mmCIF file of C-alpha atoms in Angstrom:
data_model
loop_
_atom_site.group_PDB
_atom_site.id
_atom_site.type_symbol
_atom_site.label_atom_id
_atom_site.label_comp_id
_atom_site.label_asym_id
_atom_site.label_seq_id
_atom_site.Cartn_x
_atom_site.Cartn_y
_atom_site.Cartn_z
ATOM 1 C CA UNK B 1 -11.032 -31.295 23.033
ATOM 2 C CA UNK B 2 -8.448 -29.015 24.024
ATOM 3 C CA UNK B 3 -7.980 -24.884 25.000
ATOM 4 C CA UNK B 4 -4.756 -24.581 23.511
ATOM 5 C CA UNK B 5 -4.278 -22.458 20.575
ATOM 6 C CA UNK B 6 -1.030 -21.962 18.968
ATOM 7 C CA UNK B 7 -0.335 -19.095 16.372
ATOM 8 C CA UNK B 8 2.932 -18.954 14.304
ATOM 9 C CA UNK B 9 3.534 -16.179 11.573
ATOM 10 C CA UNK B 10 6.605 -15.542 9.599
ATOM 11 C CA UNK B 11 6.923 -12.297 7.848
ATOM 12 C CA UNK B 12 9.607 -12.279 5.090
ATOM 13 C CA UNK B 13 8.696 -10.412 2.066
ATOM 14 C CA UNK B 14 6.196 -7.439 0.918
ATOM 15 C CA UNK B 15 6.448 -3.787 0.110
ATOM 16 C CA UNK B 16 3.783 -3.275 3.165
ATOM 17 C CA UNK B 17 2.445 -6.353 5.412
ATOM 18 C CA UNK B 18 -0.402 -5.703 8.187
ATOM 19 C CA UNK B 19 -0.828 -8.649 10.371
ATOM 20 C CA UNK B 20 -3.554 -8.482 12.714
ATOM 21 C CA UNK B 21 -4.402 -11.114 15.212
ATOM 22 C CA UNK B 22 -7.492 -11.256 17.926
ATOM 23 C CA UNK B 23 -8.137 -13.621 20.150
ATOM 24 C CA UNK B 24 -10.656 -13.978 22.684
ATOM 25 C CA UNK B 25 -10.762 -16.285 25.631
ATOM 26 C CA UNK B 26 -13.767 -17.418 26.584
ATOM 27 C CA UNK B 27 -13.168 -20.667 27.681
ATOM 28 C CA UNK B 28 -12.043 -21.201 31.825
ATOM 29 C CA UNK B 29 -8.606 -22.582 31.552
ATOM 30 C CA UNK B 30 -8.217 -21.535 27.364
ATOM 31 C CA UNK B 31 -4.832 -20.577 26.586
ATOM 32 C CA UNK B 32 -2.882 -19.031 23.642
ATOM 33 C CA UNK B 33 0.315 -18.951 22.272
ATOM 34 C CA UNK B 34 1.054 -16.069 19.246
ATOM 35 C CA UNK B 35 4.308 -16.380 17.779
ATOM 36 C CA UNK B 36 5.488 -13.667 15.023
ATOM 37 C CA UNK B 37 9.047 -13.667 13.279
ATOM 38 C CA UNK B 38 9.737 -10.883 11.052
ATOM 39 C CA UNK B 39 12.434 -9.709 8.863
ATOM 40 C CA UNK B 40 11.913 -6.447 6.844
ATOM 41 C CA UNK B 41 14.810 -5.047 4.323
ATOM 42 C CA UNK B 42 14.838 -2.247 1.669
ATOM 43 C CA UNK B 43 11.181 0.077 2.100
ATOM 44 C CA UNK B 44 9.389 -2.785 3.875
ATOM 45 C CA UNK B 45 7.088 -1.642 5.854
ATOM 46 C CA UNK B 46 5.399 -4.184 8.883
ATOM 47 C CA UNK B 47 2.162 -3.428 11.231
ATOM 48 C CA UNK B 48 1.326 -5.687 13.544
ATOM 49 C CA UNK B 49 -1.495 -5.670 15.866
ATOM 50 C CA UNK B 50 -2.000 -8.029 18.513
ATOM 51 C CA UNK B 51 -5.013 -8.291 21.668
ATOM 52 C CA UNK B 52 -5.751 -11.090 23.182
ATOM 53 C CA UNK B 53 -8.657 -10.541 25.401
ATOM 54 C CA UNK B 54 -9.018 -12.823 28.836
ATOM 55 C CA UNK B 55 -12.857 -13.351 29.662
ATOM 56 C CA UNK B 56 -12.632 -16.201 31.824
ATOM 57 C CA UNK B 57 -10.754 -17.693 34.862
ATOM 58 C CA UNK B 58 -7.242 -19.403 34.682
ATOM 59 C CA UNK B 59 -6.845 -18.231 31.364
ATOM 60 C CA UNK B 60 -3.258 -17.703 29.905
ATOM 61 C CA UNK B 61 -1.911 -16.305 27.078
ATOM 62 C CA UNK B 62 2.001 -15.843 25.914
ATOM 63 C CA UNK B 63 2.974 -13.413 22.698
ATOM 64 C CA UNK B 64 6.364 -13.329 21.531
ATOM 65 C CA UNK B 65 7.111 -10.951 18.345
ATOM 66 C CA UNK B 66 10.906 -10.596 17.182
ATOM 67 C CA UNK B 67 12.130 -8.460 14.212
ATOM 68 C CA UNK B 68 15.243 -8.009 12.423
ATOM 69 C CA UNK B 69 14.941 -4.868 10.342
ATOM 70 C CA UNK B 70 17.613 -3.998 7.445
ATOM 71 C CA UNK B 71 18.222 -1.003 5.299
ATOM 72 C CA UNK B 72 15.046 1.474 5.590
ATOM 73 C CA UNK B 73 12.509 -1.066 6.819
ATOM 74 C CA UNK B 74 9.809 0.099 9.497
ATOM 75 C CA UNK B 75 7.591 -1.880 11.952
ATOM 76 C CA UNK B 76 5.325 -1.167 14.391
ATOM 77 C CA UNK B 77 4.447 -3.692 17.238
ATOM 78 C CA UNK B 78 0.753 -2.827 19.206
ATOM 79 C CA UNK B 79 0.424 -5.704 21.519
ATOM 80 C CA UNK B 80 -2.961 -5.162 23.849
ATOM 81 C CA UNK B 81 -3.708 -7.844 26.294
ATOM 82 C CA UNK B 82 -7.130 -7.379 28.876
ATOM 83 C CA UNK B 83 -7.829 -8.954 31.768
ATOM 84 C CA UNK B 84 -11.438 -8.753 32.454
ATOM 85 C CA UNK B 85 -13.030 -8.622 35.732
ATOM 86 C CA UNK B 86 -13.760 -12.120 37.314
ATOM 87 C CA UNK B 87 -10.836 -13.684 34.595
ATOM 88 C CA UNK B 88 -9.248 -14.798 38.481
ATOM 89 C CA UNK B 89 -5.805 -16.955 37.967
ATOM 90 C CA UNK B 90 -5.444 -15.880 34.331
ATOM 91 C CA UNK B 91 -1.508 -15.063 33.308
ATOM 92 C CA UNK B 92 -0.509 -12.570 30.346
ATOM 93 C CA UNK B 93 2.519 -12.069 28.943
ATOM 94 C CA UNK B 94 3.225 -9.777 26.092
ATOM 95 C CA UNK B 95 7.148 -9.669 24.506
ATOM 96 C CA UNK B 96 8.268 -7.661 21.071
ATOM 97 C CA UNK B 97 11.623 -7.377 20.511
ATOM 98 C CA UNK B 98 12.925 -5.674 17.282
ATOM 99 C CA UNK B 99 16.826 -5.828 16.201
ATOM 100 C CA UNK B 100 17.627 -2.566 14.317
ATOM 101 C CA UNK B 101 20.457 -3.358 12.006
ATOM 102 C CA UNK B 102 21.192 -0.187 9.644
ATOM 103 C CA UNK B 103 20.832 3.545 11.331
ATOM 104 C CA UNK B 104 17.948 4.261 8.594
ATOM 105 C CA UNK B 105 16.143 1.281 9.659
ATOM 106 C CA UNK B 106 13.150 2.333 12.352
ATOM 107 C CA UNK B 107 10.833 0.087 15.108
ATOM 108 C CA UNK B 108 8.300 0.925 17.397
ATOM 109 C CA UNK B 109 6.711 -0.856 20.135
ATOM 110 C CA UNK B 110 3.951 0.085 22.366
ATOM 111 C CA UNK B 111 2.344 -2.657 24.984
ATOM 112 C CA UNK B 112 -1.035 -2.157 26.596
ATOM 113 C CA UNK B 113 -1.880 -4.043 29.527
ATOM 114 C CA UNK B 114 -5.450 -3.352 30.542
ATOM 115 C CA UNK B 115 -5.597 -5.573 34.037
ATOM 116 C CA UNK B 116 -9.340 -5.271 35.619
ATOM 117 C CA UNK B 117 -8.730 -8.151 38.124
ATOM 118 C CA UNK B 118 -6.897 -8.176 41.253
ATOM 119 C CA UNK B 119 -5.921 -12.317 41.089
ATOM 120 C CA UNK B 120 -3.872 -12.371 38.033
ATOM 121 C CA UNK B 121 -0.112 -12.390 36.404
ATOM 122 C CA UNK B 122 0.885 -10.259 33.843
ATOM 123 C CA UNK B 123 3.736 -8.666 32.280
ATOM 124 C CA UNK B 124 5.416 -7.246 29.256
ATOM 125 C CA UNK B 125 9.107 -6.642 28.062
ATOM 126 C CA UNK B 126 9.850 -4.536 25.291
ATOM 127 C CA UNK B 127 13.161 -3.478 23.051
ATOM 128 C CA UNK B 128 14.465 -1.675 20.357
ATOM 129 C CA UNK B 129 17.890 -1.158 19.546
ATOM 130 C CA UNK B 130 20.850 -2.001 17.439
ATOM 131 C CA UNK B 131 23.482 -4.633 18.110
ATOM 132 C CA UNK B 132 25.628 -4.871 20.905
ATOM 133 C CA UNK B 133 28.781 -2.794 19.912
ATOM 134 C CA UNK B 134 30.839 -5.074 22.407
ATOM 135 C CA UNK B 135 29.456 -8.029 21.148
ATOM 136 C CA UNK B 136 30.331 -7.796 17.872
ATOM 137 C CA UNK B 137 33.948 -5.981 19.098
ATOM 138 C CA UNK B 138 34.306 -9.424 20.785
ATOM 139 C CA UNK B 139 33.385 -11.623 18.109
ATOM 140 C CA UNK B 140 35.572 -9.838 15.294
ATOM 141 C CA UNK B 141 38.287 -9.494 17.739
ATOM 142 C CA UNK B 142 38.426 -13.107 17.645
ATOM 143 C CA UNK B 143 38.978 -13.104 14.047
ATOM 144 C CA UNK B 144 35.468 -12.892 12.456
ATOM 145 C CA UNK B 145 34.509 -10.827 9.524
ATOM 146 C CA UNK B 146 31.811 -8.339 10.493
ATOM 147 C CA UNK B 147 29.084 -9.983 8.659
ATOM 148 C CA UNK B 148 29.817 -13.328 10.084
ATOM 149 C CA UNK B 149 29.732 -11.939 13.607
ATOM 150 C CA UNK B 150 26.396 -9.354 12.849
ATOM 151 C CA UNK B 151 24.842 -13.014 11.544
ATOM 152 C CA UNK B 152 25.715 -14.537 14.673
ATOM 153 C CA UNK B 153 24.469 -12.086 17.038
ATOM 154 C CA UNK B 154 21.066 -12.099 14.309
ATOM 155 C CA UNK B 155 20.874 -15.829 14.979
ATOM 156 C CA UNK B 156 21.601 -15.747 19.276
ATOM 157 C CA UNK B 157 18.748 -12.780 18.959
ATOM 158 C CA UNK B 158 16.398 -14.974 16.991
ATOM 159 C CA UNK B 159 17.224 -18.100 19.097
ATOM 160 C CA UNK B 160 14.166 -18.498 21.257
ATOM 161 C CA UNK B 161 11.565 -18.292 18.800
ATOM 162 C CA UNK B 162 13.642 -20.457 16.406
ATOM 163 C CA UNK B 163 13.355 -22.837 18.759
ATOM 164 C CA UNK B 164 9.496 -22.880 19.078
ATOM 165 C CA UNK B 165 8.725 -23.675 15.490
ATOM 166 C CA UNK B 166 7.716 -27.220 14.153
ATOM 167 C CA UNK B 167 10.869 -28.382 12.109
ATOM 168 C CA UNK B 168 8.721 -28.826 9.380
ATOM 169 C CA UNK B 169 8.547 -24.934 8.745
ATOM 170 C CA UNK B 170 12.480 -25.568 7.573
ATOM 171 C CA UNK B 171 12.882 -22.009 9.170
ATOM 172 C CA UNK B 172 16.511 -22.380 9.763
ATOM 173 C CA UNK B 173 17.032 -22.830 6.080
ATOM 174 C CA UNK B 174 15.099 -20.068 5.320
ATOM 175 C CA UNK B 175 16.730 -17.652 7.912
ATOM 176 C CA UNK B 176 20.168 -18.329 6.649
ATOM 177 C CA UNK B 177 19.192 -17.531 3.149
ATOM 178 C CA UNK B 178 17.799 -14.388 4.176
ATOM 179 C CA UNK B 179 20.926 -13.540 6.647
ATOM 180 C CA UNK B 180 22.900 -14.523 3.246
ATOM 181 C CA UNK B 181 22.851 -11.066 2.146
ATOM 182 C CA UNK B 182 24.585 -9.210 5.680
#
């Protein structure tokens, strides 16, 4: 029997999409792994809500959520991750990224770290923002059209949690259609 736990969710369509995901280790040595990709366009509109609670010693737990948001689409990243007392040797990390790509187009992300034990590792990184004006200066002055380059920077962006899917999701395929319309 194992204590790994891997969660993978891909957001791509919906007027309005909550996604809420709890997790509770109460296992010594359980670990988790919650993976969200999400792309939002037109009036989407995406909540997600993430705690993953350590109860236990030499827990660990990793969340990654990424975003690419178009036209007037909206999300909102609430990642909470506790540490009880006694969870000794745990590690926590907690990441949400979201890649504005219109000026109408609107993220928030707010990470909650709630650490009640001395002996532990934790740690979040959070962004929102548009792309790189000098990357895609860069790109297009080496002859690329601006929506090749914006696609390119959306795909080095994406890259890491590409990389974590099973290759039976087909996710690449999928990505480039959506990207199709940049």
């Amino acid at each position: 029997m194992t204590n790994s736990n891997k969660t993978i969710c891909v957001v791509w369509t919906g007027k309005e999409k909550q996604i809420i995901k709890k997790m509770n280790l109460s296992k010594e040595g359980q670990d988790v792994q919650i993976l969200v990709l999400l792309l939002g366009k037109r009036d989407q509109k995406v909540n997600v809500d993430i705690f993953v609670n350590h109860a236990k010693s030499r827990t660990q737990s990793r969340v990654v959520v990424k975003g690419v948001l178009f036209d007037r689409a909206q999300a909102e990243v609430n990642g909470r991750v506790s540490i009880e007392k006694g969870a000794v040797d745990s590690k926590a990390w907690l990441e949400a990224k979201l890649l504005l790509l219109s000026e109408k187009a609107s993220g928030r992300v707010e990470p909650n770290l709630e650490i009640c034990e001395n002996e532990v590792v934790a740690g979040h990184a959070t962004t929102v923002g548009q792309v790189n004006e000098e990357e895609l200066f860069y790109l297009m002055s080496r002859g690329l059209p601006t929506e090749t380059a914006t696609r390119l920077l959306v795909r080095g962006f994406l890259s890491s949690i590409l990389a974590e899917f099973p290759s039976s999701y087909k996710i690449y395929e999928k990505l480039e259609k959506r990207l199709s319309h940049i």
